[in-house]
Amino acid sequence: MAQGQAGGTPPSDAASHPGDEAPAPVFKPPRQPFLEVLGALTQRRTVVLGVAGVIIFFAVWEVAHYVTPEEKQRFLPAVEQVVAEIAYLFAEKNFIADVGTSLYRIYASFFVASLIAVPLGVFMGCFVKARALISPTTGGWRYLPAASFAPLLLVWFGPTDFAKMALLFLGCFFFLVALILDNTLAVQRELIESGLTMGAKRRQVVGITFRAAAPAILDSMRNMIAVAWTYLVIAEIIVATDGIGAVMMRAARFLHVDIMMGGILTIGVLGVLTDISFRIASRVLFPYLRVRR
Amino acid sequence: MAVFGRGRTAAAQTGANAPVEGAPPLRANRVTKSYLKGSVIALDDVSFDVHANQVTAMIGPSGCGKTTMLRLMAGLEYPSRGDVTMFGQPIMGPGPERGMVFQAYTSFPWLTTRSNIEYGLKLQGLAKAERRERAEHFLDLVHLEGFANAYPAELSGGMKQRVSIARTLAQNPALLLLDEPFGALDAQVTWEMEEMIIEIIERENKTVVVVTHDIQEAIYLADRIIFYTRQPGRIKADLPMEFKEGRRFHKKEEMLVHPGYVDMERRLYAMMREEIRGRVS
């Protein structure tokens, strides 16, 4: 009521808008320093800065190569030499087969690890008794370094693909279980309780929990597969038959630093591409996370 | 977490047993609930009946056990002593006949508004066409017609809470349990929602139990207020809202000027002050 009366006679200094007057001058906020606390950034500038970081990295490498004394330069080849070496490997040395083998090993073993770890983690997250039974064991396994199983796996399975993939599996499985258990436990309790009050049975409660934790689980997998690359290289270096790691190991014998660095760079690129694929998968699988009101 | 193990058999039990003739929708029968091996007594020998087609509000200072009582009614927890019965049958777990709306937003983020409402109906085994129809009705009831295909992330807090209410009501529960349903909303949205709830209760003729810490909200929604003391939780007062003379106010401001309301609010504030003063802190 009081508002209605006030609306009739607005205070002249607050709400008058004479049409002929120019709009107030644009406000100039203080200049934003580079290290702005809580600063905002446009999408474009984020990309620009990210690319700049990569360029700076390669520039430092390039400079390091040219300041190295001539006779030692072959231990630190220039960026273009490494890139040329990668191109040569692909063109002449059937490097694509080695890359394919490595990719197959990493994806296949990670897939199997996830296939067991995701249901196991969700199961433990849903049922307190299952968690009490299983979690201390799987948790403890994380402290057994996977690399230390390499000799054992070699004795058991010989220089086979299986031995390498078993090492990869051991390297990421138990961490994956622990991460997914955490993701599942982080599901808001009321979400489950509201399911129960709607008549959800045990099976549906597990479904609700899984759906609620799924985006975080995919994130955990994305972070874990980066670690899996480490074990891939370890496996391929210890039993150097084929794969990117084996190519690098053979190169080491002849001090072909450019090949070794080429291998590392290739793995880096493949890792980044994997990361990007996971992010795209997240967008496709969980479109509801990206909507905003 | 105990509900996981017992939920399945318990829901079957409450469903299978026939209601006792003349028994109230809900009865707390000498209920004691203690935590930490009896060192914290949330509820101490509490008994009362919830009457059919009434709105019963439970209020009291923080930590008085009002939410615990609601959770016992929902079957999400079990009493240490005594029992809570629904139409004469002890409550042995959660079930769709006791719909609950939580303070936290509980609509499933991966489902649209419509699918959220249909979720419970799917659990009940309703055919697709019927689910659609019921969802449509309840979308209208909570004024979310235009947001049927929106995800919760696209909705405001008040709208999310309306999804939860619609989803709960769509299952046609015999009892509606509201646990501080508007606690996370801002003041203006809260009174909009309060008026909407009154409208819905009138239309659907429900038996409702609501927990709130807001005295004004309790008086506005309730036909009867149960006031709890703090630790141990006991019933301090059981107050029928006689000034309403059997009707409910559709606009909140109509109630605010009623002398009966002013008296009731003053009484409840006095009680609340008494309880807070008694607290050692």
XYZ file of C-alpha atoms in Angstrom:
574
model
C 0.000 0.000 0.000
C 2.709 2.394 1.057
C 4.623 1.528 -2.082
C 1.668 2.476 -4.291
C 1.549 5.962 -2.825
C 5.265 6.467 -3.154
C 5.118 5.386 -6.778
C 2.930 8.381 -7.662
C 5.440 11.016 -6.637
C 8.975 9.692 -7.099
C 11.720 11.637 -5.341
C 13.071 13.898 -8.043
C 16.755 13.216 -7.483
C 16.475 9.414 -7.587
C 14.264 8.495 -10.497
C 14.144 11.374 -12.983
C 15.303 10.549 -16.511
C 15.336 13.645 -18.673
C 15.475 12.428 -22.264
C 17.732 15.135 -23.645
C 20.620 14.503 -21.280
C 23.507 12.249 -22.394
C 23.888 8.895 -20.598
C 26.259 8.808 -17.655
C 29.904 8.277 -18.656
C 31.099 4.663 -18.845
C 32.585 3.633 -15.529
C 36.267 2.782 -15.648
C 37.117 0.173 -13.025
C 40.702 0.038 -11.756
C 43.115 -1.667 -14.140
C 43.134 -5.415 -13.641
C 46.624 -6.647 -12.715
C 47.771 -10.014 -14.127
C 47.495 -11.669 -10.702
C 43.948 -10.475 -10.026
C 42.298 -12.200 -7.040
C 38.913 -13.707 -8.006
C 39.438 -12.299 -11.490
C 37.185 -13.148 -14.415
C 38.377 -14.301 -17.839
C 36.641 -14.629 -21.187
C 36.682 -17.996 -22.932
C 38.866 -16.582 -25.691
C 41.519 -15.215 -23.360
C 41.561 -18.508 -21.448
C 42.463 -20.294 -24.674
C 45.024 -17.626 -25.575
C 46.750 -17.984 -22.199
C 46.704 -21.797 -22.440
C 48.308 -21.735 -25.887
C 50.804 -19.140 -24.700
C 51.865 -21.499 -21.905
C 52.535 -24.301 -24.404
C 54.484 -21.971 -26.694
C 56.583 -20.739 -23.778
C 57.388 -24.350 -22.860
C 58.628 -25.191 -26.349
C 60.477 -21.872 -26.586
C 62.388 -22.647 -23.373
C 63.245 -26.075 -24.775
C 64.411 -24.546 -28.068
C 66.561 -21.971 -26.305
C 68.029 -24.673 -24.065
C 69.052 -26.597 -27.193
C 70.847 -23.634 -28.778
C 72.717 -22.603 -25.639
C 73.992 -26.165 -25.228
C 77.616 -26.572 -26.470
C 77.670 -27.924 -30.019
C 79.240 -31.282 -29.153
C 76.532 -32.022 -26.573
C 73.569 -30.800 -28.611
C 72.639 -34.338 -29.639
C 71.665 -35.029 -26.016
C 69.129 -32.216 -26.181
C 67.785 -32.073 -29.732
C 65.768 -29.096 -30.888
C 61.978 -29.204 -31.052
C 61.959 -29.420 -34.856
C 64.451 -32.309 -34.788
C 62.223 -34.281 -32.432
C 59.134 -33.533 -34.497
C 60.993 -34.554 -37.648
C 62.075 -37.748 -35.908
C 58.461 -38.552 -35.012
C 57.453 -37.978 -38.635
C 60.320 -40.227 -39.759
C 59.291 -42.956 -37.307
C 55.730 -42.910 -38.606
C 56.776 -42.807 -42.247
C 59.671 -45.278 -42.266
C 59.646 -47.333 -39.075
C 56.012 -48.362 -38.840
C 55.715 -46.414 -35.586
C 51.949 -46.431 -35.991
C 51.947 -50.157 -35.143
C 53.795 -49.471 -31.881
C 51.463 -46.616 -31.030
C 48.500 -48.868 -31.817
C 49.874 -51.637 -29.601
C 50.391 -49.201 -26.726
C 46.952 -47.684 -27.130
C 45.391 -51.120 -27.259
C 47.178 -52.158 -24.065
C 46.245 -49.064 -22.156
C 42.617 -48.883 -23.246
C 41.920 -52.606 -22.960
C 43.412 -52.947 -19.495
C 41.875 -49.704 -18.286
C 38.525 -50.828 -19.645
C 38.754 -54.117 -17.755
C 39.895 -52.300 -14.592
C 36.935 -49.899 -14.851
C 34.533 -52.715 -15.630
C 35.328 -54.208 -12.231
C 36.200 -51.094 -10.249
C 33.053 -49.085 -11.030
C 30.518 -51.719 -9.898
C 32.722 -52.669 -6.941
C 33.148 -49.056 -5.812
C 29.441 -48.288 -6.151
C 28.549 -51.532 -4.382
C 30.817 -50.659 -1.450
C 29.464 -47.130 -1.390
C 25.893 -48.369 -1.139
C 26.292 -51.120 1.415
C 28.113 -50.426 4.630
C 28.814 -54.069 5.410
C 30.277 -54.753 1.977
C 32.442 -51.689 2.474
C 33.643 -52.907 5.875
C 34.483 -56.283 4.353
C 36.242 -55.208 1.154
C 37.534 -51.659 1.554
C 40.456 -52.337 3.938
C 41.845 -54.950 1.537
C 41.468 -52.969 -1.688
C 42.632 -49.859 0.138
C 45.726 -51.626 1.421
C 46.663 -52.838 -2.059
C 47.267 -49.243 -3.083
C 50.396 -49.297 -0.953
C 51.896 -52.227 -2.860
C 53.784 -50.490 -5.695
C 52.566 -51.917 -8.993
C 56.019 -51.615 -10.515
C 57.374 -54.028 -7.928
C 55.066 -56.691 -9.391
C 56.805 -56.464 -12.762
C 59.423 -59.195 -12.085
C 56.752 -61.434 -10.588
C 54.422 -60.989 -13.548
C 57.329 -61.712 -15.882
C 58.006 -65.017 -14.090
C 54.329 -65.967 -14.058
C 53.268 -64.973 -17.550
C 56.511 -64.506 -19.495
C 57.110 -61.577 -21.877
C 53.480 -61.566 -23.006
C 50.905 -58.890 -23.637
C 49.006 -60.296 -20.710
C 51.860 -59.612 -18.291
C 52.058 -55.998 -19.435
C 48.352 -55.475 -19.197
C 48.248 -57.120 -15.783
C 50.789 -54.563 -14.597
C 48.651 -51.751 -15.996
C 45.625 -53.228 -14.274
C 47.403 -53.471 -10.917
C 48.647 -49.917 -11.316
C 45.260 -48.313 -11.614
C 42.604 -50.739 -10.365
C 42.930 -50.225 -6.621
C 43.199 -46.448 -6.872
C 40.194 -46.473 -9.155
C 38.182 -48.451 -6.606
C 39.107 -46.044 -3.814
C 38.244 -42.972 -5.888
C 34.917 -44.392 -7.033
C 34.061 -45.390 -3.479
C 34.660 -41.769 -2.453
C 32.545 -40.500 -5.355
C 29.720 -42.788 -4.291
C 29.934 -41.816 -0.633
C 29.777 -38.158 -1.641
C 26.269 -38.632 -3.055
C 23.861 -36.434 -1.135
C 22.149 -38.580 1.488
C 18.741 -36.964 0.965
C 18.753 -38.073 -2.670
C 18.834 -41.688 -1.538
C 16.403 -41.145 1.310
C 13.921 -39.453 -0.968
C 14.212 -42.460 -3.290
C 13.461 -44.737 -0.354
C 10.393 -42.727 0.651
C 9.159 -43.036 -2.922
C 9.325 -46.798 -2.590
C 12.697 -47.490 -4.198
C 13.993 -50.956 -3.398
C 17.626 -51.918 -2.946
C 18.249 -52.307 -6.675
C 16.771 -48.909 -7.490
C 18.670 -47.253 -4.656
C 21.893 -48.552 -6.192
C 20.685 -47.119 -9.494
C 20.016 -43.698 -7.969
C 23.415 -43.703 -6.261
C 25.182 -44.660 -9.479
C 23.389 -42.053 -11.561
C 24.127 -39.386 -8.967
C 27.817 -40.317 -8.731
C 28.333 -40.971 -12.467
C 29.781 -37.570 -13.452
C 32.303 -37.719 -10.597
C 33.137 -41.335 -11.477
C 33.934 -40.382 -15.076
C 36.165 -37.610 -13.745
C 38.002 -40.104 -11.535
C 38.515 -42.364 -14.555
C 39.865 -39.456 -16.563
C 42.411 -38.706 -13.846
C 43.341 -42.369 -13.400
C 43.997 -43.116 -17.073
C 46.739 -40.465 -16.970
C 48.445 -42.560 -14.298
C 47.946 -45.674 -16.423
C 50.337 -44.243 -19.040
C 53.105 -44.392 -16.440
C 52.615 -48.102 -15.952
C 52.368 -48.682 -19.681
C 55.845 -47.263 -20.204
C 57.226 -49.202 -17.244
C 55.757 -52.423 -18.636
C 57.059 -51.790 -22.138
C 60.517 -50.801 -20.938
C 60.951 -53.829 -18.713
C 59.784 -56.231 -21.423
C 60.802 -54.311 -24.516
C 59.161 -56.252 -27.332
C 56.930 -53.655 -28.960
C 55.002 -50.502 -28.158
C 56.114 -46.901 -27.661
C 58.097 -47.779 -24.532
C 60.016 -50.518 -26.371
C 60.902 -48.140 -29.212
C 62.319 -45.723 -26.647
C 64.230 -48.475 -24.859
C 65.850 -49.619 -28.099
C 66.730 -46.022 -28.957
C 68.442 -45.642 -25.582
C 70.917 -48.372 -26.492
C 72.160 -46.250 -29.399
C 71.837 -42.929 -27.571
C 69.125 -41.770 -29.993
C 67.908 -39.014 -27.730
C 65.635 -37.578 -30.432
C 63.724 -40.876 -30.647
C 63.371 -41.092 -26.886
C 62.072 -37.558 -26.666
C 59.846 -38.219 -29.662
C 58.318 -41.132 -27.772
C 57.692 -38.998 -24.719
C 56.134 -36.260 -26.826
C 53.910 -38.788 -28.600
C 52.696 -40.140 -25.272
C 51.998 -36.595 -24.126
C 49.902 -35.848 -27.180
C 48.002 -39.152 -26.852
C 47.394 -38.404 -23.168
C 45.989 -34.974 -23.922
C 43.759 -36.424 -26.646
C 42.492 -39.050 -24.192
C 41.747 -36.338 -21.665
C 39.824 -34.354 -24.257
C 37.831 -37.475 -25.265
C 36.813 -37.992 -21.660
C 35.675 -34.392 -21.394
C 33.632 -34.724 -24.553
C 32.132 -37.973 -23.237
C 31.150 -36.145 -20.069
C 29.353 -33.482 -22.091
C 27.513 -36.073 -24.132
C 26.618 -38.375 -21.233
C 25.644 -35.699 -18.722
C 24.040 -32.861 -20.676
C 22.088 -31.821 -17.573
C 25.303 -30.599 -15.942
C 25.829 -27.954 -18.566
C 22.396 -26.327 -18.580
C 22.053 -23.095 -16.677
C 19.056 -21.046 -15.879
C 22.309 -46.807 6.678
C 20.325 -49.468 8.487
C 17.410 -48.726 6.190
C 19.240 -50.355 3.304
C 19.169 -53.736 4.901
C 15.680 -53.612 6.290
C 13.912 -51.476 3.736
C 12.869 -54.221 1.416
C 11.164 -56.546 3.876
C 9.860 -53.644 5.920
C 8.027 -51.977 3.051
C 6.423 -55.281 2.217
C 5.304 -55.700 5.817
C 3.608 -52.342 6.152
C 1.938 -52.844 2.810
C 0.712 -56.346 3.459
C -0.869 -55.849 6.866
C -4.400 -54.568 6.867
C -4.986 -51.255 8.652
C -6.624 -51.490 12.064
C -10.203 -50.196 12.135
C -10.472 -46.755 13.716
C -6.730 -46.335 14.200
C -5.307 -42.844 13.537
C -3.195 -42.180 10.421
C -0.175 -41.883 12.672
C 0.355 -42.588 16.333
C 3.522 -42.024 18.350
C 3.291 -44.494 21.190
C 5.714 -43.765 24.066
C 8.502 -43.062 21.613
C 12.035 -42.669 22.915
C 14.937 -42.118 20.556
C 18.437 -41.935 21.919
C 21.774 -41.651 20.161
C 25.343 -42.464 21.158
C 24.447 -45.289 23.535
C 21.788 -43.251 25.307
C 23.948 -40.199 26.036
C 21.805 -38.012 23.741
C 18.053 -38.336 24.150
C 16.386 -36.770 21.123
C 12.880 -37.904 22.099
C 11.782 -38.935 25.561
C 8.597 -40.996 25.960
C 6.561 -38.986 23.432
C 2.973 -39.987 22.650
C 0.413 -38.328 20.377
C -1.963 -39.027 17.501
C -1.987 -37.316 14.131
C -5.572 -36.714 13.081
C -6.826 -37.452 9.589
C -7.049 -34.551 7.094
C -5.304 -32.197 9.492
C -2.076 -30.321 9.148
C 0.037 -30.964 12.222
C 3.073 -28.733 12.640
C 5.946 -29.763 14.885
C 8.057 -26.891 16.130
C 10.572 -26.210 18.860
C 14.122 -24.951 19.350
C 16.988 -26.430 17.319
C 17.866 -29.936 18.421
C 14.467 -30.599 20.014
C 13.860 -33.840 18.152
C 11.124 -32.598 15.808
C 12.978 -33.743 12.722
C 13.822 -37.038 14.430
C 10.111 -37.632 14.997
C 9.390 -36.953 11.333
C 12.122 -39.376 10.275
C 10.641 -42.035 12.534
C 7.302 -41.437 10.835
C 8.963 -41.738 7.427
C 10.615 -44.978 8.504
C 14.093 -43.621 7.776
C 15.029 -44.319 11.401
C 13.625 -46.537 14.123
C 12.713 -45.624 17.698
C 14.783 -46.927 20.611
C 11.651 -47.551 22.667
C 7.956 -47.499 21.926
C 6.707 -47.409 18.360
C 5.202 -45.249 15.649
C 2.168 -46.780 13.983
C 0.330 -45.945 10.793
C -3.341 -46.972 10.879
C -2.395 -49.247 13.754
C 0.535 -50.968 12.034
C 4.076 -50.298 13.300
C 6.226 -48.479 10.748
C 9.016 -50.808 9.667
C 10.682 -48.806 6.920
C 10.106 -46.107 4.333
C 7.356 -46.446 1.772
C 5.457 -44.454 -0.840
C 2.311 -44.300 1.328
C 4.245 -41.762 3.430
C 5.534 -39.186 0.990
C 8.320 -36.953 2.247
C 9.627 -33.592 1.070
C 13.101 -32.695 2.330
C 14.697 -29.334 3.000
C 17.534 -30.178 0.602
C 16.715 -30.278 -3.102
C 16.108 -33.918 -3.882
C 14.851 -33.891 -7.452
C 17.178 -36.103 -9.468
C 19.497 -33.839 -11.480
C 19.650 -36.255 -14.429
C 15.880 -36.259 -14.940
C 13.635 -33.545 -16.341
C 10.782 -32.180 -14.239
C 8.337 -34.551 -15.898
C 10.579 -37.599 -15.502
C 11.191 -36.703 -11.874
C 7.443 -36.718 -11.240
C 7.045 -39.948 -13.186
C 9.882 -41.671 -11.335
C 7.840 -42.693 -8.306
C 4.913 -43.709 -10.496
C 7.246 -45.967 -12.442
C 8.288 -47.574 -9.159
C 4.640 -48.221 -8.457
C 4.338 -49.969 -11.802
C 1.997 -47.533 -13.542
C 1.623 -47.787 -17.309
C 3.300 -45.112 -19.406
C 0.127 -43.367 -20.526
C -1.175 -43.120 -16.995
C 2.178 -41.845 -15.743
C 2.082 -39.112 -18.359
C -1.417 -38.110 -17.381
C -0.698 -38.016 -13.640
C 2.526 -36.081 -14.214
C 0.626 -33.562 -16.309
C -1.937 -33.059 -13.533
C 0.678 -32.455 -10.867
C 2.758 -30.205 -13.116
C -0.337 -28.013 -13.324
C -0.958 -28.238 -9.598
C 2.465 -26.795 -8.741
C 2.390 -24.338 -11.671
C 5.304 -25.859 -13.575
C 3.487 -26.478 -16.871
C 6.108 -24.616 -18.861
C 9.037 -26.451 -17.292
C 8.132 -30.075 -17.971
C 11.296 -30.672 -19.984
C 13.681 -28.602 -17.877
C 16.408 -30.175 -15.773
C 16.654 -29.221 -12.078
C 19.782 -27.156 -12.828
C 17.606 -24.875 -14.944
C 15.112 -24.259 -12.122
C 15.135 -21.832 -9.212
C 15.162 -23.118 -5.624
C 11.420 -22.626 -5.261
C 10.739 -24.449 -8.510
C 12.970 -27.367 -7.489
C 11.013 -27.649 -4.269
C 7.769 -27.638 -6.265
C 9.120 -30.541 -8.314
C 9.740 -32.447 -5.068
C 6.231 -31.660 -3.836
C 4.636 -32.678 -7.129
C 6.679 -35.851 -7.285
C 5.652 -36.784 -3.760
C 1.960 -35.978 -4.252
C 1.809 -37.823 -7.577
C 2.247 -41.084 -5.693
C -0.951 -40.267 -3.815
C 0.494 -40.865 -0.338
C -1.861 -41.282 2.603
C 0.447 -39.000 4.568
C 2.516 -36.065 3.508
C 5.634 -35.430 5.602
C 7.357 -32.078 5.129
C 10.794 -31.567 6.678
C 11.418 -27.808 6.711
C 10.439 -27.784 3.048
C 11.018 -24.054 2.554
C 14.052 -23.698 4.820
C 16.430 -23.097 1.908
C 14.223 -20.574 0.111
C 14.188 -16.797 0.399
C 11.356 -15.040 2.240
C 9.209 -14.047 -0.726
C 9.366 -17.472 -2.367
C 8.628 -19.042 1.014
C 5.270 -17.354 1.468
C 4.327 -18.056 -2.136
C 5.069 -21.705 -1.458
C 3.183 -21.680 1.845
C 0.073 -20.390 0.088
C 0.515 -22.960 -2.657
C 0.771 -25.745 -0.090
C -2.489 -24.593 1.542
C -4.134 -24.589 -1.889
C -2.866 -28.110 -2.589
C -3.806 -29.499 0.824
C -7.338 -28.154 0.406
C -7.625 -29.600 -3.078
C -6.067 -33.018 -2.377
C -7.415 -33.333 1.168
C -4.233 -34.681 2.730
C -3.075 -35.547 6.206
C 0.101 -33.551 6.644
C 2.873 -33.407 9.222
C 5.262 -30.490 8.804
C 8.437 -29.704 10.694
C 9.501 -26.075 10.763
C 11.537 -23.675 12.870
C 9.458 -20.722 11.648
C 6.698 -19.785 14.104
C 4.697 -17.772 11.559
C 4.874 -20.578 9.032
C 3.731 -23.105 11.611
C 0.696 -21.031 12.554
C -0.150 -20.365 8.913
C 0.053 -23.974 7.752
C -1.125 -25.859 10.828
C -4.470 -26.883 12.218
C -2.551 -27.941 15.283
C 0.922 -27.238 16.599
C 3.001 -29.607 18.686
C 5.757 -27.760 20.515
C 8.802 -29.774 21.585
C 11.226 -29.087 24.405
C 14.920 -29.401 23.816
C 16.947 -32.422 24.959
C 15.290 -34.459 26.128
C 12.624 -33.866 23.499
C 9.190 -33.891 25.061
C 5.903 -32.313 24.124
C 5.761 -28.912 25.812
C 2.394 -27.943 24.370
C -0.213 -29.350 22.003
C -2.094 -26.401 20.561
C -5.106 -26.587 18.244
C -5.377 -23.482 16.056
C -8.861 -22.681 17.322
C -8.811 -19.111 16.056
C -8.979 -20.433 12.484
C -12.424 -21.912 13.248
C -11.885 -24.876 10.991
C -10.881 -22.912 7.903
C -7.538 -22.026 6.377
C -6.333 -18.671 5.148
C -5.624 -18.573 1.441
C -3.720 -15.329 1.714
C -1.169 -15.023 4.446
C -1.875 -11.341 5.154
C -5.472 -12.250 6.041
C -4.106 -14.284 8.917
C -1.532 -11.722 10.038
C -4.227 -9.216 11.077
C -6.331 -11.805 12.934
C -6.234 -11.201 16.727
C -6.148 -14.966 17.290
C -2.988 -15.161 15.226
C -1.318 -12.370 17.159
C -2.106 -14.127 20.453
C -0.818 -17.459 19.184
C 2.380 -15.977 17.863
C 3.014 -14.225 21.182
C 2.471 -17.488 23.076
C 4.807 -19.430 20.839
C 7.521 -16.784 21.042
C 7.251 -16.874 24.830
C 7.624 -20.668 24.804
C 10.549 -20.515 22.420
C 12.247 -17.921 24.644
C 11.713 -20.133 27.676
C 13.329 -23.066 25.927
C 16.288 -21.098 24.616
C 16.922 -19.587 28.063
C 17.019 -23.032 29.607
C 19.820 -23.998 27.270
C 23.323 -24.231 28.613
C 25.610 -22.824 25.958
